[in-house]
mmCIF file of C-alpha atoms in Angstrom:
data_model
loop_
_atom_site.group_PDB
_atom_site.id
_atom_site.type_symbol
_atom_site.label_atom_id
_atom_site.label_comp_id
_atom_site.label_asym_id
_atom_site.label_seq_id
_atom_site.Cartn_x
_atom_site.Cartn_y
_atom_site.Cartn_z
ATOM 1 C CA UNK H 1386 -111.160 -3.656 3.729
ATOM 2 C CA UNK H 1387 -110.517 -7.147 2.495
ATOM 3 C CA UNK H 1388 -113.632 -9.223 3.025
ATOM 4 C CA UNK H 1389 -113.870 -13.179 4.010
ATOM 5 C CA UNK H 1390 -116.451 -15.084 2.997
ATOM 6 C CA UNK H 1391 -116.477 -18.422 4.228
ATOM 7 C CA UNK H 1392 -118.847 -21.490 3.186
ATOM 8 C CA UNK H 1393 -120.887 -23.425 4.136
ATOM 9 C CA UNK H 1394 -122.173 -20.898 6.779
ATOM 10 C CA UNK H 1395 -123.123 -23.940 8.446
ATOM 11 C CA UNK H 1396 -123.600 -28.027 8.285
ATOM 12 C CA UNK H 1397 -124.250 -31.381 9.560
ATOM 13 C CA UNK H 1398 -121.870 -34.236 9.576
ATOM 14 C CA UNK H 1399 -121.076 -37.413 11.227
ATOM 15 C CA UNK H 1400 -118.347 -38.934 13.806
ATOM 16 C CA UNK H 1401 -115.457 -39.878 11.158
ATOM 17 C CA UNK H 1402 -116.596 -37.970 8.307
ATOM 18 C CA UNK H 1403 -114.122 -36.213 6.305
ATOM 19 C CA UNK H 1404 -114.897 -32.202 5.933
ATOM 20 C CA UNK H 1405 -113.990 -29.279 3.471
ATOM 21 C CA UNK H 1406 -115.102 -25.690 4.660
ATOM 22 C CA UNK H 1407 -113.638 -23.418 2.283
ATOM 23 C CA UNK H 1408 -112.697 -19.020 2.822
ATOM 24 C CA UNK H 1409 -112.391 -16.580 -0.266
ATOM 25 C CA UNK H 1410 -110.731 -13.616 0.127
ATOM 26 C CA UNK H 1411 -111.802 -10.337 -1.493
ATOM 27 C CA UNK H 1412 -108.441 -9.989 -3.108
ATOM 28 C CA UNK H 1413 -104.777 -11.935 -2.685
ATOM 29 C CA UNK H 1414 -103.833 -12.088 1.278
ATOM 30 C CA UNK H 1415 -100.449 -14.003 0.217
ATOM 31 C CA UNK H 1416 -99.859 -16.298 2.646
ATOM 32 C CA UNK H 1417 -101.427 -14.302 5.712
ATOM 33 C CA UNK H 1418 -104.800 -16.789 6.536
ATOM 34 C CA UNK H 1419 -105.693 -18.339 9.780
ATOM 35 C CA UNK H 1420 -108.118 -20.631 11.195
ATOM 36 C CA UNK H 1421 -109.761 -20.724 14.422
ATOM 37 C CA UNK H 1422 -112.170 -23.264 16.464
ATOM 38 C CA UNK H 1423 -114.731 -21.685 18.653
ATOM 39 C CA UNK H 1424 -116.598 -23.729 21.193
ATOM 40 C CA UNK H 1425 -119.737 -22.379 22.943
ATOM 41 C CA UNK H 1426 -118.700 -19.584 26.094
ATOM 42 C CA UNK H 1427 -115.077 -19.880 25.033
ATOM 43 C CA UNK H 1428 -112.658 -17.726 23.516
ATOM 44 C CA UNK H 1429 -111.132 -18.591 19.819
ATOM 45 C CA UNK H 1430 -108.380 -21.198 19.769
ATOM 46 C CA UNK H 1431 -105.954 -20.882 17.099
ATOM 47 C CA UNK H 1432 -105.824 -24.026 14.497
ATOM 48 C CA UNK H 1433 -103.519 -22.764 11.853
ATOM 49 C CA UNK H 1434 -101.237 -19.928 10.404
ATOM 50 C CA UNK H 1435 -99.925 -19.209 6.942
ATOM 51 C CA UNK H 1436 -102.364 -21.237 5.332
ATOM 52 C CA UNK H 1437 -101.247 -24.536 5.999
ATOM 53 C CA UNK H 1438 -98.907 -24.175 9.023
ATOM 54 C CA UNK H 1439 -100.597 -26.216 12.146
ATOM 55 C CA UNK H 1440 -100.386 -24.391 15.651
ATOM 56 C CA UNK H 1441 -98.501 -26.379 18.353
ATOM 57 C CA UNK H 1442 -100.379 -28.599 20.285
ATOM 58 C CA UNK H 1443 -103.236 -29.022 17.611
ATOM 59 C CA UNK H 1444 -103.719 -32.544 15.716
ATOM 60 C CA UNK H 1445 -102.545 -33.677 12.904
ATOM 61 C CA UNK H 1446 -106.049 -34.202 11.577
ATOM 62 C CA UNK H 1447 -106.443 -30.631 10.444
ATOM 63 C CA UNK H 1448 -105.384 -29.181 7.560
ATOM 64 C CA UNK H 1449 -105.310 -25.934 5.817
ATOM 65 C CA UNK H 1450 -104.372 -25.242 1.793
ATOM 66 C CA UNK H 1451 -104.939 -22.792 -1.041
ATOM 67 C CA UNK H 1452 -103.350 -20.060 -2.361
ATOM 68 C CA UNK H 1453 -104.488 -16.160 -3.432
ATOM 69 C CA UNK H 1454 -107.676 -15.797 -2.615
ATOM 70 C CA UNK H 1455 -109.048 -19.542 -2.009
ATOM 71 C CA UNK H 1456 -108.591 -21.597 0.704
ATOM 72 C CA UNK H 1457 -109.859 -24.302 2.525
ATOM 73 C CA UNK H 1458 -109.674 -25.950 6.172
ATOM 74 C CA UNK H 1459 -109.684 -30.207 6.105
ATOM 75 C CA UNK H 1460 -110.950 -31.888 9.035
ATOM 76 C CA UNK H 1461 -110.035 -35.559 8.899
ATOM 77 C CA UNK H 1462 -112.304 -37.615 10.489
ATOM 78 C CA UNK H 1463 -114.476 -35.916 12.775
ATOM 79 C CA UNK H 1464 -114.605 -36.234 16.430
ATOM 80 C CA UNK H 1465 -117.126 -35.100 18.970
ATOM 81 C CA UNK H 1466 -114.900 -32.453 20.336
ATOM 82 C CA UNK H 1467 -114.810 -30.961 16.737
ATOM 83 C CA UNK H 1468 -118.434 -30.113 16.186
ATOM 84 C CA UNK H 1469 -117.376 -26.247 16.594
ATOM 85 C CA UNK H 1470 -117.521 -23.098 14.781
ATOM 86 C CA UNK H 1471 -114.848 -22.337 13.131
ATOM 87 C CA UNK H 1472 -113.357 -19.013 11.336
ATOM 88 C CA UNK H 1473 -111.086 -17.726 8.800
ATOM 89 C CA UNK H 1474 -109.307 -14.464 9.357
ATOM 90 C CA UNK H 1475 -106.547 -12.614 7.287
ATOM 91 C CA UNK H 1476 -103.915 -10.491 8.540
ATOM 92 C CA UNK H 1477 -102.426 -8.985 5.686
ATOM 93 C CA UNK H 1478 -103.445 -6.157 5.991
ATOM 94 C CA UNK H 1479 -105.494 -3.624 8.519
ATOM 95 C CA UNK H 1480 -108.556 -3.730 9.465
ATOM 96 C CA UNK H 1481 -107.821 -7.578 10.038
ATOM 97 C CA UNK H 1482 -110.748 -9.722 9.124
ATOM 98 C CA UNK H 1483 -113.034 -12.924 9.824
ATOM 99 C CA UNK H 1484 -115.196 -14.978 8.343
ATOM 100 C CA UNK H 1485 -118.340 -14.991 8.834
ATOM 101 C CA UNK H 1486 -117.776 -18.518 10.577
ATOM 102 C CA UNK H 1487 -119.220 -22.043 9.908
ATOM 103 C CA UNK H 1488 -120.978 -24.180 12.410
ATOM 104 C CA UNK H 1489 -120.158 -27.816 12.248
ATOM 105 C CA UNK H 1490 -123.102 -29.823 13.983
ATOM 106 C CA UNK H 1491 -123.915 -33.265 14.611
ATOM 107 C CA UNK H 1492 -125.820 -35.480 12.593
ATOM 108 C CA UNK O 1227 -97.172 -19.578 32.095
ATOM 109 C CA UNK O 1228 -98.375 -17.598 29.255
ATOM 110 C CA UNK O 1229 -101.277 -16.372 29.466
ATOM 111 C CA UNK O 1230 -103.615 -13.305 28.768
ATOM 112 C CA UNK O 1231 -105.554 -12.303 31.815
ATOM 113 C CA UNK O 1232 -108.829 -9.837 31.283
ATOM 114 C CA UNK O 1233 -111.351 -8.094 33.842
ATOM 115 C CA UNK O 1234 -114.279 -9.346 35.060
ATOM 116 C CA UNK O 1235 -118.169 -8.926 33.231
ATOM 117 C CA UNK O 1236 -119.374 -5.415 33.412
ATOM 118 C CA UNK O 1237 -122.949 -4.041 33.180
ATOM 119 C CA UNK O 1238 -123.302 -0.718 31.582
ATOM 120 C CA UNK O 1239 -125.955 2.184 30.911
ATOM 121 C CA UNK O 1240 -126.518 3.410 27.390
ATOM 122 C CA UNK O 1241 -123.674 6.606 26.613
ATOM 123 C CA UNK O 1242 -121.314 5.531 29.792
ATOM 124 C CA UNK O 1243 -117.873 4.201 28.984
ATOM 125 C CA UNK O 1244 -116.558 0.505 29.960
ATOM 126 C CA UNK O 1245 -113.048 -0.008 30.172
ATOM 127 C CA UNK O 1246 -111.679 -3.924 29.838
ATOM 128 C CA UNK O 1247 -107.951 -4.768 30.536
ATOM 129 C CA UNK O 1248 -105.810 -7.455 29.546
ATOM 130 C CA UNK O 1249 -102.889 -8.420 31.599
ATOM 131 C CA UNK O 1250 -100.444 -10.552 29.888
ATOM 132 C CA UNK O 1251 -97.654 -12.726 32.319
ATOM 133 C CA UNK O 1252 -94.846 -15.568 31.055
ATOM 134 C CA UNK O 1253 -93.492 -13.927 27.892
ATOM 135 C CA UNK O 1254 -91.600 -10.778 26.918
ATOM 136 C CA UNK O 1255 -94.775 -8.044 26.988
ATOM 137 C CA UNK O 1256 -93.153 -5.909 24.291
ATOM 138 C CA UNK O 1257 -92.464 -8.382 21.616
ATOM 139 C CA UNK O 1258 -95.983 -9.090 20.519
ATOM 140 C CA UNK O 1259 -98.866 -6.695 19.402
ATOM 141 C CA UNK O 1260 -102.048 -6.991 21.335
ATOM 142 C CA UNK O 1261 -105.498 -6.907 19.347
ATOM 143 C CA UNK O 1262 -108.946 -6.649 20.337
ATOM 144 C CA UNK O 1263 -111.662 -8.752 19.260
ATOM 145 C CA UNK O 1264 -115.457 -8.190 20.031
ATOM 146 C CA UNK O 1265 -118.146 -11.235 19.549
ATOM 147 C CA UNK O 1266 -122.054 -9.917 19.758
ATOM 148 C CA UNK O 1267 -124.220 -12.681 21.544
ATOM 149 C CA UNK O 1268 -124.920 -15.608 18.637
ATOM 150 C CA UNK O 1269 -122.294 -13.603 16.035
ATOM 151 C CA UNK O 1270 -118.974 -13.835 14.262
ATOM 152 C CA UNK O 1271 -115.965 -12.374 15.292
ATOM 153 C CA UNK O 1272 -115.204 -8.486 14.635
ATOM 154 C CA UNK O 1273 -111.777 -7.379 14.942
ATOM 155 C CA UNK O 1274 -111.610 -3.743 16.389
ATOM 156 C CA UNK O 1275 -108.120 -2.799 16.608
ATOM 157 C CA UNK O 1276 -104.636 -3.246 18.146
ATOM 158 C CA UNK O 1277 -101.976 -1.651 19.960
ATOM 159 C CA UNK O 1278 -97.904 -2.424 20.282
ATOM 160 C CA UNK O 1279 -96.717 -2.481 23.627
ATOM 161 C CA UNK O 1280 -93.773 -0.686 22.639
ATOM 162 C CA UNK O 1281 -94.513 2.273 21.223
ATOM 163 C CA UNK O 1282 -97.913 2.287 22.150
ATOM 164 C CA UNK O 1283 -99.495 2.934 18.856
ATOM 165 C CA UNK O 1284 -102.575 2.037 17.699
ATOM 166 C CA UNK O 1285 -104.712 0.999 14.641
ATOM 167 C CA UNK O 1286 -108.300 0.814 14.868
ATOM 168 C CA UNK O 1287 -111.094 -0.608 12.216
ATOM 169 C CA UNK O 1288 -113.221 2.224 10.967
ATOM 170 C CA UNK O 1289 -115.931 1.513 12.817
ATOM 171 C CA UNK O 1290 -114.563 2.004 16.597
ATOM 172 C CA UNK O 1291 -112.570 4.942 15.056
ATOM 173 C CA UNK O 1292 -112.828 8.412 17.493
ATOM 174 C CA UNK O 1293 -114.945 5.901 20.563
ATOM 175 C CA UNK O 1294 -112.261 3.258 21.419
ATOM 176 C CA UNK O 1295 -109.111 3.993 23.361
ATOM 177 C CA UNK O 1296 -106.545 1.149 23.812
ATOM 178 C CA UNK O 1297 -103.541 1.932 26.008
ATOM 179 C CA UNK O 1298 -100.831 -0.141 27.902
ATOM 180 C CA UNK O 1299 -98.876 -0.101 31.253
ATOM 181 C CA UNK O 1300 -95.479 -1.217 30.852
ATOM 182 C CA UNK O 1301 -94.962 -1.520 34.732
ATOM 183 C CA UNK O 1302 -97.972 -4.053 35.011
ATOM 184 C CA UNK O 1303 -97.789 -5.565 31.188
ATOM 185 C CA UNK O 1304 -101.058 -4.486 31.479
ATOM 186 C CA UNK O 1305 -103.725 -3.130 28.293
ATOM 187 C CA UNK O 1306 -106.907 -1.400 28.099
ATOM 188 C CA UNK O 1307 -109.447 -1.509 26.041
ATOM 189 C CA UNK O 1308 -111.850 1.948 26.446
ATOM 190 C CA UNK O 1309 -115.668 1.949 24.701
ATOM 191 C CA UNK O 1310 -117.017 5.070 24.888
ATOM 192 C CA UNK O 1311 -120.870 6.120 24.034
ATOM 193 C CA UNK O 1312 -122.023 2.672 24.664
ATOM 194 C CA UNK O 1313 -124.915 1.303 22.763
ATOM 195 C CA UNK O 1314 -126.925 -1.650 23.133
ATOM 196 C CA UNK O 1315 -125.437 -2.930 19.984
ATOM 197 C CA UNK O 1316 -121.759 -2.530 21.945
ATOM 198 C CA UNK O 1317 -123.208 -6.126 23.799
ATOM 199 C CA UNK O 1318 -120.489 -8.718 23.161
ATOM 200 C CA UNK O 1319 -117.718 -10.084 24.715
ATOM 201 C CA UNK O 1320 -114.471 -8.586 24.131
ATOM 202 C CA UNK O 1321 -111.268 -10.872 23.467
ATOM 203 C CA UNK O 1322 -107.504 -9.587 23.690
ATOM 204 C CA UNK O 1323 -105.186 -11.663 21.472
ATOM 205 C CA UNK O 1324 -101.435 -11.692 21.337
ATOM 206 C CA UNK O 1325 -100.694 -11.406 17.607
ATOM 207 C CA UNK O 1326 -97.166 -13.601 16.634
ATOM 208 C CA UNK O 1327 -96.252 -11.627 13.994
ATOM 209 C CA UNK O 1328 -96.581 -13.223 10.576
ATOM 210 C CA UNK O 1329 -98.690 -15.842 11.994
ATOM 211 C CA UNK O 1330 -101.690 -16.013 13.973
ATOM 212 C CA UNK O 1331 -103.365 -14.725 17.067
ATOM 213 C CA UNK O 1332 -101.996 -17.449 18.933
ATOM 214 C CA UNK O 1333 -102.618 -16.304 22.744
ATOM 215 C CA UNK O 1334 -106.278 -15.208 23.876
ATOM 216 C CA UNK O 1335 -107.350 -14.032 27.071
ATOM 217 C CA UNK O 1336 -110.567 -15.137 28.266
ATOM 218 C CA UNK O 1337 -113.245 -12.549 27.022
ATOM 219 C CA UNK O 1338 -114.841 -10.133 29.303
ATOM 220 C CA UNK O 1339 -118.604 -9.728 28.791
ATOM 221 C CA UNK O 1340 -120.031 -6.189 28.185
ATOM 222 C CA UNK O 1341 -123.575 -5.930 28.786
ATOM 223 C CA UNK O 1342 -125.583 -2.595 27.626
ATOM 224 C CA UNK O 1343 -128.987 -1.833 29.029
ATOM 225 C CA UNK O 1344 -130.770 0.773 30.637
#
């Protein structure tokens, strides 16, 4: 199984800061990485798809690059409804995977 | 409107089974795979398998292999998700996702709480 290890596991920022979490993949997923938000009680929502592609709906001020087996998730300028967990999966192949997660918390 | 529907929260004894559904409305049912995704209390998420709608046939991680069942009603666009030889560490809330193939799980129902205890 490929494995996703995603860092920080967690960290504190503040309202407008700038943030990098970053996913490595045990080997090359291609292009087949997603991120997901997760709020407290409430089910995943999608972010992105093929690395960099935003999901409909979701603002511009996310981000998502890399290639292989590195990427990362951008969050420009942080707002309180982004202080979330958020996770990296790959669907490349089966069994599909997450990340561990990382918690973004307040400052 | 699209959506994925599941069942309500279910309480469980140790070695019973729990079976979750997922009904999906607004889109075409067969065009998408449906996966299932279980969260412990305070944990990541763990992906434990999916089924197309189709054909009906499945993949499951290794670890649910030979104690999870997922099947699907094509007069209801309805899926199930059956645990069998439930643990307390089988606690978690289970997700259905829609996968859009070559993208992301980009439809999720609500979760449906399964609670083990004696």
């Amino acid at each position: 199984a490929i494995r996703m290890t995603q860092s920080p596991s967690s960290f504190s920022a503040s309202t407008g800061d700038r943030v990098t979490i970053t996913c490595r993949a045990s080997q090359g997923i291609s292009s087949y990485l997603a991120w997901y938000q997760q709020k407290p009680g409430k089910a995943p929502k999608p972010l992105i798809y093929s690395i960099s592609n935003l999901q409909s709906g979701v603002s511009s001020k996310f981000s998502g690059g890399g290639s292989g087996t590195d990427f990362t998730l951008t969050i420009g300028s942080l707002q309180p409804e982004d202080f979330a967990t958020y996770y990296c999966q790959q669907y490349k192949s089966y069994p599909y995977t997450f990340g561990q997660g990382t918690k973004v918390e307040i400052k | 409107q699209v959506q994925l529907v599941q069942s309500g929260a279910e309480v469980k004894e140790p070695g019973a089974s729990v079976t979750v559904s997922c009904k999906a409305s607004g889109y075409t049912f067969t065009s998408y795979h449906i996966h299932w995704v279980r969260q412990a209390p305070g944990q990541g998420l763990e992906w434990m398998g999916r089924i197309a709608p189709t054909s009906g046939g499945t993949i499951f991680a290794q670890n649910f292999q030979g104690r999870v069942i997922l099947t699907r009603d094509t007069s209801t666009n309805t899926m199930y998700m059956d645990l069998g030889s439930l643990k307390s560490e089988d606690t978690a809330t289970y997700y259905c996702a829609r996968h859009n193939f070559a993208h992301n799980f980009d439809l999720w129902g609500q979760g449906t709480l399964v609670a083990v205890s004696s």
